[in-house]
XYZ file of N, CA and C in Angstrom:
813
model
N -50.059 -6.910 -17.188
C -50.495 -5.633 -16.646
C -50.737 -4.666 -17.796
N -51.917 -4.092 -17.846
C -52.236 -3.094 -18.854
C -52.104 -1.704 -18.252
N -51.499 -0.798 -18.999
C -51.290 0.571 -18.531
C -52.013 1.545 -19.451
N -52.921 2.318 -18.872
C -53.663 3.343 -19.593
C -53.314 4.704 -19.007
N -53.786 5.744 -19.695
C -53.767 7.078 -19.108
C -55.224 7.476 -18.886
N -55.731 8.482 -19.528
C -57.123 8.853 -19.318
C -58.081 8.005 -20.138
N -59.359 8.303 -19.975
C -60.423 7.609 -20.707
C -61.296 8.673 -21.370
N -60.833 9.275 -22.467
C -61.591 10.365 -23.079
C -62.894 9.930 -23.726
N -62.977 8.670 -24.142
C -64.187 8.155 -24.791
C -64.650 6.932 -24.014
N -65.593 7.133 -23.099
C -66.014 6.050 -22.210
C -66.680 4.915 -22.977
N -67.464 5.239 -23.996
C -68.139 4.188 -24.759
C -67.137 3.278 -25.450
N -66.131 3.866 -26.079
C -65.094 3.051 -26.725
C -64.342 2.229 -25.685
N -64.103 2.804 -24.523
C -63.386 2.090 -23.474
C -64.191 0.895 -22.975
N -65.492 1.052 -22.838
C -66.322 -0.070 -22.408
C -66.263 -1.211 -23.419
N -66.212 -0.881 -24.690
C -66.072 -1.911 -25.716
C -64.733 -2.626 -25.576
N -63.693 -1.859 -25.281
C -62.371 -2.457 -25.071
C -62.394 -3.406 -23.878
N -63.012 -2.968 -22.788
C -63.085 -3.820 -21.602
C -63.772 -5.138 -21.923
N -64.891 -5.057 -22.624
C -65.638 -6.275 -22.948
C -64.813 -7.202 -23.828
N -64.020 -6.641 -24.717
C -63.168 -7.448 -25.580
C -62.076 -8.148 -24.764
N -61.410 -7.417 -23.903
C -60.329 -7.998 -23.105
C -60.857 -9.085 -22.178
N -62.031 -8.858 -21.603
C -62.568 -9.812 -20.632
C -63.077 -11.099 -21.269
N -63.112 -11.163 -22.585
C -63.457 -12.420 -23.242
C -62.380 -13.473 -23.005
N -61.144 -13.029 -22.838
C -60.017 -13.965 -22.756
C -59.188 -13.866 -21.481
N -59.437 -12.826 -20.659
C -58.580 -12.597 -19.496
C -59.412 -12.407 -18.238
N -58.820 -12.782 -17.117
C -59.480 -12.675 -15.817
C -58.898 -11.480 -15.071
N -59.737 -10.509 -14.702
C -59.202 -9.328 -14.008
C -58.717 -9.667 -12.606
N -57.591 -9.090 -12.239
C -57.047 -9.249 -10.889
C -56.805 -7.864 -10.304
N -56.739 -7.801 -8.991
C -56.548 -6.534 -8.281
C -55.091 -6.356 -7.868
N -54.784 -5.182 -7.350
C -53.435 -4.949 -6.831
C -53.124 -5.908 -5.687
N -54.142 -6.252 -4.905
C -53.920 -7.192 -3.803
C -53.584 -8.576 -4.336
N -54.249 -9.005 -5.397
C -53.924 -10.290 -6.014
C -52.478 -10.289 -6.507
N -52.078 -9.187 -7.128
C -50.709 -9.087 -7.634
C -49.716 -9.071 -6.476
N -50.042 -8.324 -5.435
C -49.156 -8.265 -4.266
C -48.934 -9.655 -3.693
N -50.016 -10.397 -3.526
C -49.909 -11.736 -2.950
C -49.049 -12.644 -3.828
N -49.196 -12.517 -5.128
C -48.388 -13.338 -6.030
C -46.910 -12.963 -5.935
N -46.638 -11.678 -5.808
C -45.247 -11.219 -5.753
C -44.527 -11.668 -4.494
N -45.249 -11.725 -3.381
C -44.610 -12.080 -2.113
C -44.795 -13.551 -1.765
N -45.368 -14.321 -2.684
C -45.497 -15.754 -2.479
C -46.638 -16.177 -1.588
N -47.649 -15.319 -1.455
C -48.800 -15.657 -0.612
C -49.963 -16.237 -1.408
N -49.860 -16.264 -2.709
C -50.943 -16.777 -3.539
C -50.509 -16.838 -4.986
N -51.350 -17.445 -5.794
C -51.061 -17.579 -7.222
C -52.115 -16.827 -8.028
N -51.701 -16.279 -9.131
C -52.638 -15.618 -10.031
C -53.329 -16.658 -10.906
N -54.539 -16.369 -11.358
C -55.219 -17.296 -12.263
C -54.522 -17.330 -13.615
N -54.889 -18.281 -14.430
C -54.360 -18.311 -15.788
C -54.937 -17.126 -16.571
N -54.113 -16.484 -17.354
C -54.502 -15.317 -18.160
C -55.057 -14.177 -17.306
N -54.287 -13.719 -16.330
C -54.738 -12.594 -15.499
C -54.491 -11.262 -16.198
N -55.250 -10.247 -15.811
C -55.008 -8.896 -16.311
C -55.284 -7.900 -15.192
N -54.322 -7.021 -14.954
C -54.461 -5.947 -13.965
C -54.563 -4.637 -14.728
N -55.624 -3.900 -14.493
C -55.856 -2.624 -15.158
C -55.254 -1.494 -14.321
N -54.302 -0.779 -14.893
C -53.662 0.336 -14.186
C -53.774 1.607 -15.027
N -53.819 2.741 -14.335
C -53.979 4.042 -14.992
C -52.978 5.020 -14.394
N -52.216 5.688 -15.238
C -51.228 6.652 -14.759
C -51.746 8.087 -14.848
N -51.205 8.946 -14.029
C -51.381 10.405 -14.035
C -52.608 10.897 -13.286
N -53.590 10.038 -13.032
C -54.737 10.450 -12.221
C -55.589 11.534 -12.839
N -55.762 11.518 -14.158
C -56.606 12.528 -14.796
C -58.074 12.242 -14.485
N -58.927 13.275 -14.446
C -60.324 13.072 -14.051
C -61.060 12.005 -14.849
N -60.778 11.893 -16.154
C -61.523 10.919 -16.957
C -61.281 9.487 -16.499
N -60.145 9.220 -15.884
C -59.916 7.890 -15.314
C -60.972 7.570 -14.271
N -61.231 8.507 -13.389
C -62.173 8.261 -12.300
C -63.612 8.224 -12.797
N -63.877 8.887 -13.923
C -65.208 8.806 -14.516
C -65.497 7.394 -15.030
N -64.451 6.610 -15.271
C -64.613 5.239 -15.753
C -64.736 4.229 -14.621
N -64.713 4.695 -13.385
C -64.730 3.776 -12.246
C -65.926 2.858 -12.219
N -67.102 3.396 -12.515
C -68.310 2.568 -12.471
C -68.282 1.500 -13.558
N -67.878 1.864 -14.768
C -67.826 0.895 -15.860
C -66.879 -0.252 -15.524
N -65.771 0.063 -14.903
C -64.840 -0.980 -14.481
C -65.463 -1.872 -13.420
N -66.044 -1.258 -12.398
C -66.617 -2.021 -11.283
C -67.757 -2.909 -11.744
N -68.577 -2.432 -12.669
C -69.701 -3.225 -13.161
C -69.238 -4.496 -13.852
N -68.003 -4.531 -14.281
C -67.451 -5.708 -14.953
C -66.558 -6.527 -14.024
N -66.603 -6.236 -12.751
C -65.814 -6.996 -11.792
C -64.344 -6.670 -11.801
N -63.994 -5.503 -12.317
C -62.594 -5.090 -12.402
C -62.255 -4.190 -11.224
N -61.176 -4.509 -10.527
C -60.640 -3.667 -9.459
C -59.340 -3.058 -9.976
N -59.422 -1.814 -10.395
C -58.299 -1.149 -11.054
C -57.486 -0.326 -10.065
N -56.313 0.084 -10.508
C -55.440 0.942 -9.702
C -55.108 2.200 -10.487
N -55.337 3.354 -9.872
C -54.992 4.646 -10.473
C -53.780 5.218 -9.752
N -52.741 5.524 -10.493
C -51.520 6.099 -9.929
C -51.587 7.617 -10.073
N -51.495 8.313 -8.944
C -51.748 9.756 -8.926
C -50.546 10.535 -8.400
N -50.505 11.812 -8.794
C -49.478 12.757 -8.333
C -50.150 13.766 -7.408
N -49.955 13.676 -6.106
C -50.676 14.542 -5.172
C -50.453 16.033 -5.364
N -49.358 16.448 -5.982
C -49.078 17.880 -6.134
C -50.206 18.628 -6.819
N -50.940 17.961 -7.715
C -51.972 18.672 -8.475
C -53.390 18.282 -8.076
N -53.550 17.381 -7.129
C -54.898 17.013 -6.697
C -55.597 18.227 -6.096
N -56.880 18.359 -6.369
C -57.686 19.475 -5.841
C -57.201 20.829 -6.350
N -56.599 20.872 -7.532
C -56.088 22.139 -8.071
C -56.541 22.331 -9.514
N -56.228 23.518 -10.035
C -56.313 23.810 -11.464
C -54.884 24.065 -11.953
N -54.026 23.093 -11.780
C -52.625 23.219 -12.181
C -52.263 22.076 -13.117
N -51.312 22.357 -13.996
C -50.838 21.339 -14.926
C -49.691 20.536 -14.321
N -49.632 19.247 -14.632
C -48.360 18.544 -14.563
C -47.525 19.054 -15.736
N -46.215 18.927 -15.655
C -45.357 19.615 -16.621
C -45.661 19.233 -18.065
N -45.884 17.949 -18.330
C -46.131 17.523 -19.705
C -47.515 17.938 -20.179
N -48.451 18.152 -19.245
C -49.764 18.666 -19.621
C -49.665 20.118 -20.087
N -48.780 20.882 -19.465
C -48.538 22.254 -19.926
C -47.973 22.236 -21.345
N -47.052 21.317 -21.602
C -46.492 21.184 -22.952
C -47.581 20.813 -23.951
N -48.419 19.826 -23.595
C -49.491 19.401 -24.496
C -50.453 20.547 -24.800
N -50.788 21.328 -23.764
C -51.740 22.421 -23.962
C -51.136 23.513 -24.837
N -49.867 23.826 -24.638
C -49.203 24.806 -25.500
C -49.234 24.357 -26.958
N -48.977 23.105 -27.181
C -48.998 22.585 -28.552
C -50.406 22.665 -29.144
N -51.417 22.313 -28.339
C -52.799 22.316 -28.822
C -53.265 23.702 -29.256
N -52.850 24.727 -28.531
C -53.343 26.083 -28.825
C -52.374 26.887 -29.685
N -51.366 26.218 -30.245
C -50.490 26.870 -31.202
C -49.430 27.772 -30.624
N -48.994 27.483 -29.400
C -47.970 28.312 -28.771
C -46.559 27.770 -28.967
N -46.427 26.699 -29.757
C -45.107 26.107 -30.011
C -44.864 25.968 -31.510
N -45.354 26.919 -32.284
C -45.292 26.788 -33.735
C -44.008 27.330 -34.354
N -43.233 28.112 -33.613
C -41.996 28.655 -34.165
C -40.929 27.590 -34.334
N -40.047 27.795 -35.298
C -38.976 26.820 -35.554
C -38.108 26.617 -34.316
N -37.727 27.706 -33.680
C -36.905 27.598 -32.472
C -37.665 26.906 -31.351
N -38.969 27.184 -31.262
C -39.781 26.560 -30.221
C -39.844 25.053 -30.401
N -39.989 24.613 -31.639
C -40.109 23.174 -31.885
C -38.852 22.436 -31.449
N -37.717 23.085 -31.565
C -36.468 22.461 -31.115
C -36.306 22.602 -29.604
N -36.507 23.803 -29.108
C -36.308 24.048 -27.677
C -37.263 23.228 -26.831
N -38.517 23.167 -27.271
C -39.533 22.502 -26.462
C -39.908 21.122 -27.002
N -39.024 20.513 -27.761
C -39.266 19.134 -28.190
C -39.419 18.255 -26.954
N -40.424 17.415 -26.965
C -40.705 16.623 -25.768
C -39.524 15.739 -25.390
N -38.881 15.151 -26.379
C -37.724 14.298 -26.082
C -36.619 15.100 -25.401
N -36.428 16.348 -25.836
C -35.406 17.176 -25.196
C -35.786 17.474 -23.756
N -37.037 17.858 -23.520
C -37.466 18.183 -22.161
C -37.274 16.988 -21.228
N -37.579 15.805 -21.727
C -37.440 14.606 -20.898
C -35.983 14.299 -20.569
N -35.076 14.782 -21.389
C -33.656 14.466 -21.187
C -32.927 15.502 -20.340
N -33.601 16.601 -19.999
C -32.944 17.673 -19.248
C -32.799 17.323 -17.772
N -31.752 17.799 -17.120
C -31.706 17.715 -15.658
C -32.958 18.362 -15.066
N -33.374 17.885 -13.922
C -34.667 18.287 -13.368
C -34.819 19.803 -13.244
N -33.796 20.482 -12.756
C -33.895 21.938 -12.591
C -34.119 22.639 -13.924
N -33.439 22.184 -14.959
C -33.593 22.810 -16.275
C -34.979 22.533 -16.849
N -35.467 21.318 -16.682
C -36.818 21.012 -17.171
C -37.857 21.869 -16.463
N -37.694 22.065 -15.168
C -38.644 22.900 -14.424
C -38.591 24.354 -14.915
N -37.420 24.824 -15.272
C -37.308 26.186 -15.801
C -38.017 26.302 -17.148
N -37.852 25.306 -17.993
C -38.540 25.320 -19.284
C -40.056 25.189 -19.096
N -40.474 24.405 -18.117
C -41.903 24.293 -17.822
C -42.468 25.635 -17.378
N -41.706 26.365 -16.579
C -42.147 27.697 -16.150
C -42.349 28.611 -17.354
N -41.485 28.475 -18.361
C -41.642 29.278 -19.576
C -42.910 28.894 -20.328
N -43.215 27.612 -20.368
C -44.453 27.158 -21.011
C -45.674 27.692 -20.270
N -45.641 27.618 -18.957
C -46.763 28.109 -18.154
C -46.964 29.606 -18.353
N -45.868 30.345 -18.466
C -45.969 31.787 -18.689
C -46.650 32.082 -20.022
N -46.362 31.284 -21.023
C -47.019 31.475 -22.324
C -48.525 31.218 -22.220
N -48.899 30.203 -21.493
C -50.320 29.902 -21.329
C -51.033 31.034 -20.603
N -50.406 31.559 -19.577
C -51.004 32.670 -18.825
C -51.154 33.891 -19.724
N -50.114 34.200 -20.484
C -50.157 35.364 -21.372
C -51.245 35.224 -22.431
N -51.489 33.982 -22.856
C -52.512 33.734 -23.874
C -53.910 33.608 -23.275
N -54.012 33.692 -21.953
C -55.314 33.584 -21.305
C -55.885 32.185 -21.286
N -55.017 31.188 -21.408
C -55.466 29.792 -21.414
C -55.536 29.286 -19.980
N -56.719 28.869 -19.575
C -56.926 28.412 -18.205
C -56.808 26.891 -18.118
N -56.113 26.375 -17.128
C -56.026 24.921 -16.975
C -57.340 24.342 -16.465
N -57.690 23.136 -16.888
C -58.902 22.488 -16.383
C -58.666 21.961 -14.977
N -59.730 21.628 -14.263
C -59.547 21.072 -12.921
C -58.923 19.684 -12.971
N -58.098 19.409 -11.992
C -57.541 18.073 -11.831
C -58.498 17.237 -10.971
N -58.144 15.988 -10.760
C -58.951 15.131 -9.897
C -58.943 15.678 -8.476
N -60.019 15.423 -7.754
C -60.113 15.927 -6.387
C -60.385 14.786 -5.408
N -60.406 15.132 -4.140
C -60.570 14.134 -3.084
C -61.868 13.357 -3.244
N -62.942 14.028 -3.631
C -64.225 13.340 -3.797
C -64.137 12.270 -4.883
N -63.433 12.560 -5.967
C -63.253 11.568 -7.029
C -62.468 10.361 -6.524
N -61.410 10.636 -5.775
C -60.593 9.540 -5.248
C -61.403 8.664 -4.305
N -62.187 9.278 -3.449
C -62.993 8.518 -2.503
C -64.042 7.681 -3.222
N -64.678 8.251 -4.239
C -65.674 7.498 -5.000
C -65.020 6.311 -5.700
N -63.844 6.519 -6.235
C -63.078 5.459 -6.903
C -62.823 4.294 -5.946
N -62.398 4.606 -4.746
C -62.111 3.558 -3.764
C -63.396 2.860 -3.326
N -64.474 3.602 -3.164
C -65.753 2.979 -2.800
C -66.222 1.998 -3.872
N -65.825 2.224 -5.102
C -66.206 1.324 -6.192
C -65.354 0.056 -6.221
N -64.413 -0.062 -5.297
C -63.596 -1.264 -5.205
C -62.210 -1.143 -5.802
N -61.860 0.049 -6.285
C -60.542 0.277 -6.870
C -59.575 0.793 -5.801
N -58.335 1.023 -6.184
C -57.395 1.607 -5.229
C -56.468 2.585 -5.931
N -55.595 3.193 -5.132
C -54.702 4.237 -5.616
C -53.250 3.836 -5.411
N -52.407 4.284 -6.317
C -50.984 4.040 -6.199
C -50.202 5.331 -6.277
N -48.927 5.231 -5.992
C -47.997 6.359 -5.934
C -47.387 6.591 -7.321
N -47.550 7.823 -7.846
C -46.953 8.177 -9.137
C -45.965 9.324 -8.954
N -45.410 9.425 -7.766
C -44.510 10.489 -7.293
C -45.288 11.771 -7.034
N -44.604 12.736 -6.426
C -45.256 13.987 -6.030
C -45.749 14.787 -7.230
N -44.866 15.033 -8.221
C -45.319 15.855 -9.346
C -44.763 15.408 -10.700
N -44.507 14.115 -10.829
C -44.191 13.515 -12.131
C -42.885 14.012 -12.756
N -41.777 14.027 -12.033
C -40.503 14.376 -12.673
C -39.975 13.193 -13.474
N -38.925 13.435 -14.220
C -38.175 12.344 -14.823
C -37.179 11.898 -13.754
N -37.469 10.800 -13.101
C -36.680 10.408 -11.936
C -35.207 10.222 -12.265
N -34.922 9.725 -13.466
C -33.521 9.498 -13.816
C -32.760 10.793 -14.076
N -33.465 11.930 -14.057
C -32.816 13.232 -14.187
C -32.792 13.987 -12.858
N -33.185 13.314 -11.791
C -33.193 13.908 -10.447
C -32.045 13.338 -9.618
N -31.646 14.064 -8.598
C -30.662 13.530 -7.659
C -31.293 12.393 -6.867
N -30.486 11.494 -6.304
C -31.051 10.429 -5.475
C -31.918 10.966 -4.341
N -31.502 12.071 -3.739
C -32.285 12.652 -2.641
C -33.650 13.117 -3.130
N -33.683 13.767 -4.285
C -34.950 14.243 -4.836
C -35.838 13.073 -5.251
N -35.254 12.026 -5.766
C -36.035 10.845 -6.121
C -36.747 10.287 -4.888
N -35.994 10.149 -3.811
C -36.594 9.621 -2.580
C -37.689 10.555 -2.070
N -37.434 11.866 -2.113
C -38.413 12.833 -1.630
C -39.688 12.785 -2.464
N -39.558 12.606 -3.760
C -40.726 12.517 -4.635
C -41.621 11.339 -4.247
N -41.018 10.212 -3.976
C -41.787 9.012 -3.623
C -42.380 9.135 -2.225
N -41.577 9.565 -1.280
C -42.028 9.622 0.114
C -43.080 10.709 0.313
N -42.914 11.861 -0.310
C -43.895 12.940 -0.162
C -45.253 12.526 -0.712
N -45.245 11.869 -1.861
C -46.509 11.405 -2.433
C -47.173 10.383 -1.520
N -46.373 9.480 -0.980
C -46.922 8.463 -0.078
C -47.567 9.101 1.147
N -46.873 10.035 1.754
C -47.393 10.674 2.965
C -48.687 11.424 2.682
N -48.754 12.095 1.535
C -49.969 12.830 1.192
C -51.148 11.878 1.001
N -50.917 10.787 0.297
C -52.001 9.835 0.073
C -52.453 9.196 1.380
N -51.503 8.891 2.248
C -51.875 8.361 3.567
C -52.702 9.370 4.347
N -52.318 10.633 4.308
C -53.057 11.675 5.025
C -54.468 11.824 4.477
N -54.655 11.485 3.222
C -55.978 11.543 2.607
C -56.815 10.307 2.913
N -56.211 9.328 3.580
C -56.949 8.133 3.962
C -56.754 6.946 3.049
N -55.731 6.985 2.210
C -55.486 5.899 1.265
C -54.204 5.152 1.639
N -54.062 3.955 1.094
C -52.918 3.115 1.461
C -52.237 2.579 0.207
N -51.415 3.384 -0.450
C -50.735 2.917 -1.662
C -49.781 1.768 -1.366
N -49.743 0.807 -2.285
C -48.875 -0.365 -2.125
C -47.947 -0.571 -3.313
N -48.114 0.264 -4.339
C -47.280 0.170 -5.536
C -46.880 1.568 -5.991
N -45.723 1.642 -6.628
C -45.230 2.853 -7.273
C -45.233 2.628 -8.778
N -45.693 3.624 -9.539
C -45.522 3.613 -10.993
C -44.557 4.736 -11.346
N -43.427 4.378 -11.950
C -42.428 5.386 -12.306
C -42.984 6.330 -13.377
N -42.891 7.643 -13.203
C -43.321 8.566 -14.257
C -42.563 8.308 -15.557
N -43.320 8.234 -16.641
C -42.746 7.950 -17.957
C -42.122 6.556 -18.014
N -42.273 5.787 -16.947
C -41.677 4.463 -16.899
C -40.193 4.445 -16.608
N -39.620 5.601 -16.281
C -38.176 5.694 -16.057
C -37.828 5.245 -14.642
N -37.516 3.981 -14.503
C -37.167 3.453 -13.198
C -35.811 3.938 -12.735
N -35.625 3.950 -11.435
C -34.340 4.360 -10.863
C -34.141 3.621 -9.550
N -32.892 3.386 -9.208
C -32.607 2.615 -8.007
C -33.018 3.349 -6.745
N -32.767 4.661 -6.681
C -33.118 5.415 -5.476
C -34.625 5.404 -5.240
N -35.404 5.549 -6.312
C -36.857 5.510 -6.172
C -37.324 4.111 -5.785
N -36.724 3.097 -6.381
C -37.074 1.721 -6.032
C -36.767 1.440 -4.567
N -35.626 1.924 -4.103
C -35.263 1.728 -2.698
C -36.246 2.445 -1.777
N -36.677 3.640 -2.182
C -37.652 4.376 -1.371
C -38.967 3.621 -1.308
N -39.394 3.071 -2.440
C -40.636 2.301 -2.467
C -40.520 1.057 -1.590
N -39.398 0.383 -1.685
C -39.189 -0.802 -0.849
C -39.185 -0.428 0.624
N -38.575 0.710 0.950
C -38.535 1.161 2.336
C -39.900 1.490 2.897
N -40.831 1.861 2.020
C -42.207 2.141 2.439
C -43.045 0.867 2.531
N -42.437 -0.259 2.201
C -43.155 -1.525 2.258
C -43.964 -1.831 1.017
N -43.694 -1.138 -0.077
C -44.442 -1.374 -1.305
C -44.140 -2.771 -1.847
N -45.157 -3.360 -2.440
C -44.990 -4.694 -3.007
C -44.205 -4.670 -4.305
N -44.256 -3.539 -5.030
C -43.551 -3.477 -6.298
C -43.613 -2.099 -6.915
N -42.856 -1.932 -7.996
C -42.805 -0.675 -8.745
C -42.927 -0.995 -10.228
N -43.663 -0.149 -10.946
C -44.074 -0.466 -12.301
C -43.387 0.404 -13.348
N -42.948 -0.257 -14.407
C -42.374 0.414 -15.566
C -43.486 0.769 -16.557
N -43.086 1.266 -17.728
C -44.031 1.596 -18.799
C -43.360 1.211 -20.112
N -42.911 -0.055 -20.165
C -41.990 -0.491 -21.212
C -42.612 -1.351 -22.294
N -43.910 -1.558 -22.238
C -44.650 -2.325 -23.244
C -44.102 -3.746 -23.367
N -44.031 -4.416 -22.232
C -43.623 -5.813 -22.190
C -44.537 -6.576 -21.237
N -44.628 -7.879 -21.448
C -45.364 -8.728 -20.519
C -44.654 -8.756 -19.169
N -45.422 -8.962 -18.119
C -44.894 -8.937 -16.757
C -44.360 -10.299 -16.343
N -43.229 -10.292 -15.676
C -42.678 -11.500 -15.067
C -42.744 -11.325 -13.555
N -43.740 -11.940 -12.917
C -43.900 -11.747 -11.472
C -42.800 -12.440 -10.686
N -42.002 -13.277 -11.337
C -40.882 -13.935 -10.655
C -39.602 -13.114 -10.748
N -39.657 -11.983 -11.454
C -38.474 -11.156 -11.616
C -38.347 -10.099 -10.531
N -37.657 -9.022 -10.847
C -37.435 -7.922 -9.909
C -38.765 -7.237 -9.606
N -39.180 -7.251 -8.363
C -40.470 -6.673 -7.978
C -40.534 -5.177 -8.197
N -39.406 -4.526 -8.280
C -39.409 -3.077 -8.481
C -39.020 -2.680 -9.909
N -39.185 -3.648 -10.812
C -39.068 -3.391 -12.250
C -40.102 -4.242 -12.975
N -41.357 -4.023 -12.633
C -42.450 -4.802 -13.212
C -42.900 -4.161 -14.525
N -42.902 -4.948 -15.567
C -43.274 -4.443 -16.885
C -44.782 -4.262 -17.010
N -45.159 -3.372 -17.917
C -46.573 -3.192 -18.259
C -46.720 -3.021 -19.768
N -47.894 -3.377 -20.261
C -48.239 -3.203 -21.665
C -49.035 -1.919 -21.830
N -48.617 -1.065 -22.742
C -49.298 0.209 -22.979
C -50.490 0.002 -23.914
N -51.611 0.621 -23.566
C -52.803 0.488 -24.402
C -53.637 1.755 -24.303
N -54.024 2.304 -25.450
C -54.918 3.455 -25.459
C -56.322 3.002 -25.089
N -57.030 3.822 -24.337
C -58.357 3.432 -23.856
C -59.389 3.360 -24.967
N -59.093 3.938 -26.138
C -60.037 3.878 -27.254
C -59.568 2.926 -28.352
N -58.649 2.023 -28.016
C -58.151 1.060 -28.998
C -59.276 0.140 -29.461
N -59.205 -0.268 -30.714
C -60.192 -1.185 -31.257
C -59.962 -2.608 -30.787
N -60.914 -3.518 -31.077
C -60.821 -4.905 -30.591
C -59.549 -5.625 -31.013
N -59.152 -5.487 -32.272
C -57.967 -6.209 -32.740
C -56.705 -5.716 -32.045
N -56.602 -4.409 -31.893
C -55.419 -3.860 -31.216
C -55.403 -4.278 -29.756
N -56.563 -4.205 -29.092
C -56.626 -4.592 -27.684
C -56.201 -6.041 -27.503
N -56.690 -6.920 -28.380
C -56.339 -8.337 -28.278
C -54.851 -8.550 -28.527
N -54.306 -7.833 -29.502
C -52.887 -7.973 -29.822
C -52.004 -7.509 -28.674
N -52.363 -6.373 -28.068
C -51.563 -5.848 -26.962
C -51.674 -6.743 -25.738
N -52.897 -7.112 -25.364
C -53.094 -7.906 -24.152
C -52.384 -9.253 -24.225
N -52.300 -9.828 -25.410
C -51.650 -11.132 -25.562
C -50.133 -11.048 -25.499
N -49.596 -9.849 -25.693
C -48.149 -9.684 -25.759
C -47.602 -9.754 -27.169
N -48.471 -10.063 -28.158
C -48.008 -10.186 -29.538
C -47.502 -8.852 -30.076
N -48.224 -7.784 -29.784
C -47.808 -6.462 -30.265
C -46.469 -6.070 -29.654
N -46.312 -6.343 -28.360
C -45.057 -6.031 -27.679
C -43.898 -6.808 -28.288
N -44.113 -8.096 -28.538
C -43.047 -8.929 -29.091
C -42.606 -8.414 -30.451
N -43.587 -8.032 -31.282
C -43.255 -7.526 -32.612
C -42.523 -6.193 -32.518
N -42.994 -5.321 -31.635
C -42.394 -3.996 -31.511
C -40.946 -4.078 -31.052
N -40.664 -4.955 -30.096
C -39.304 -5.047 -29.572
C -38.382 -5.857 -30.483
N -38.973 -6.623 -31.403
C -38.163 -7.388 -32.346
C -37.624 -6.508 -33.463
N -38.418 -5.545 -33.901
C -38.076 -4.741 -35.078
C -36.685 -4.108 -34.998
N -36.296 -3.458 -33.881
C -34.967 -2.820 -33.851
C -33.801 -3.789 -34.028
N -34.055 -5.088 -33.785
C -32.954 -6.051 -33.879
C -32.823 -6.658 -35.274
N -33.793 -6.368 -36.170
C -33.744 -6.949 -37.510
C -32.700 -6.243 -38.382
């Protein structure tokens, strides 16, 4: 399973797709679902293309994917669909881009690793402070993906998955909030006419309460972001994915897709 975020450079991404498809056979979420529940087998050297966060550039790549016979899955957060609002980490990224985090104290207070480690309420408070800085600086958020983009994506043969309501760090939320994040996102997507069958944990931080909520909704599986090859015979709600930038060059794409890059990366800390 390959995990991407946006596709800022479509031409580079098309080159990546062509490189990967030289050696791998694209499969859909339905193919993966069938393999997980024992209703079918995947081909040799399968690859499932997944995209997290639901940024507009992902949906702009829908045609390029479909033209190559790829049925991809985009995992979205309904809280920001049809809005001009940031997900929390997008607010952090924008503050950094426009120089609003240049102070010494700011670099420590708003370090991304620190924000990810905070209890959910505290992280939301810090996010509010970031948003206030953007407003004061007159920085306007860009539009998020909208219903028309989602519908066009599905018409192209792709599908949508659950990425929680608004992308919290699930392991920093209470069990009740974890369940609410998964269930609220599912209900919103269903109301929009879509049928999610998989959950992708935000930041890859899996949790038992979220996994249980996904299982209760009848989901076939839940996806991590751990840069490892997938074992479809393992825990269906802890499915590994390989991380890959959409503008990666041919050698990097081949290394990641094969699992060689992952093996080397996870070996280093043990040396």
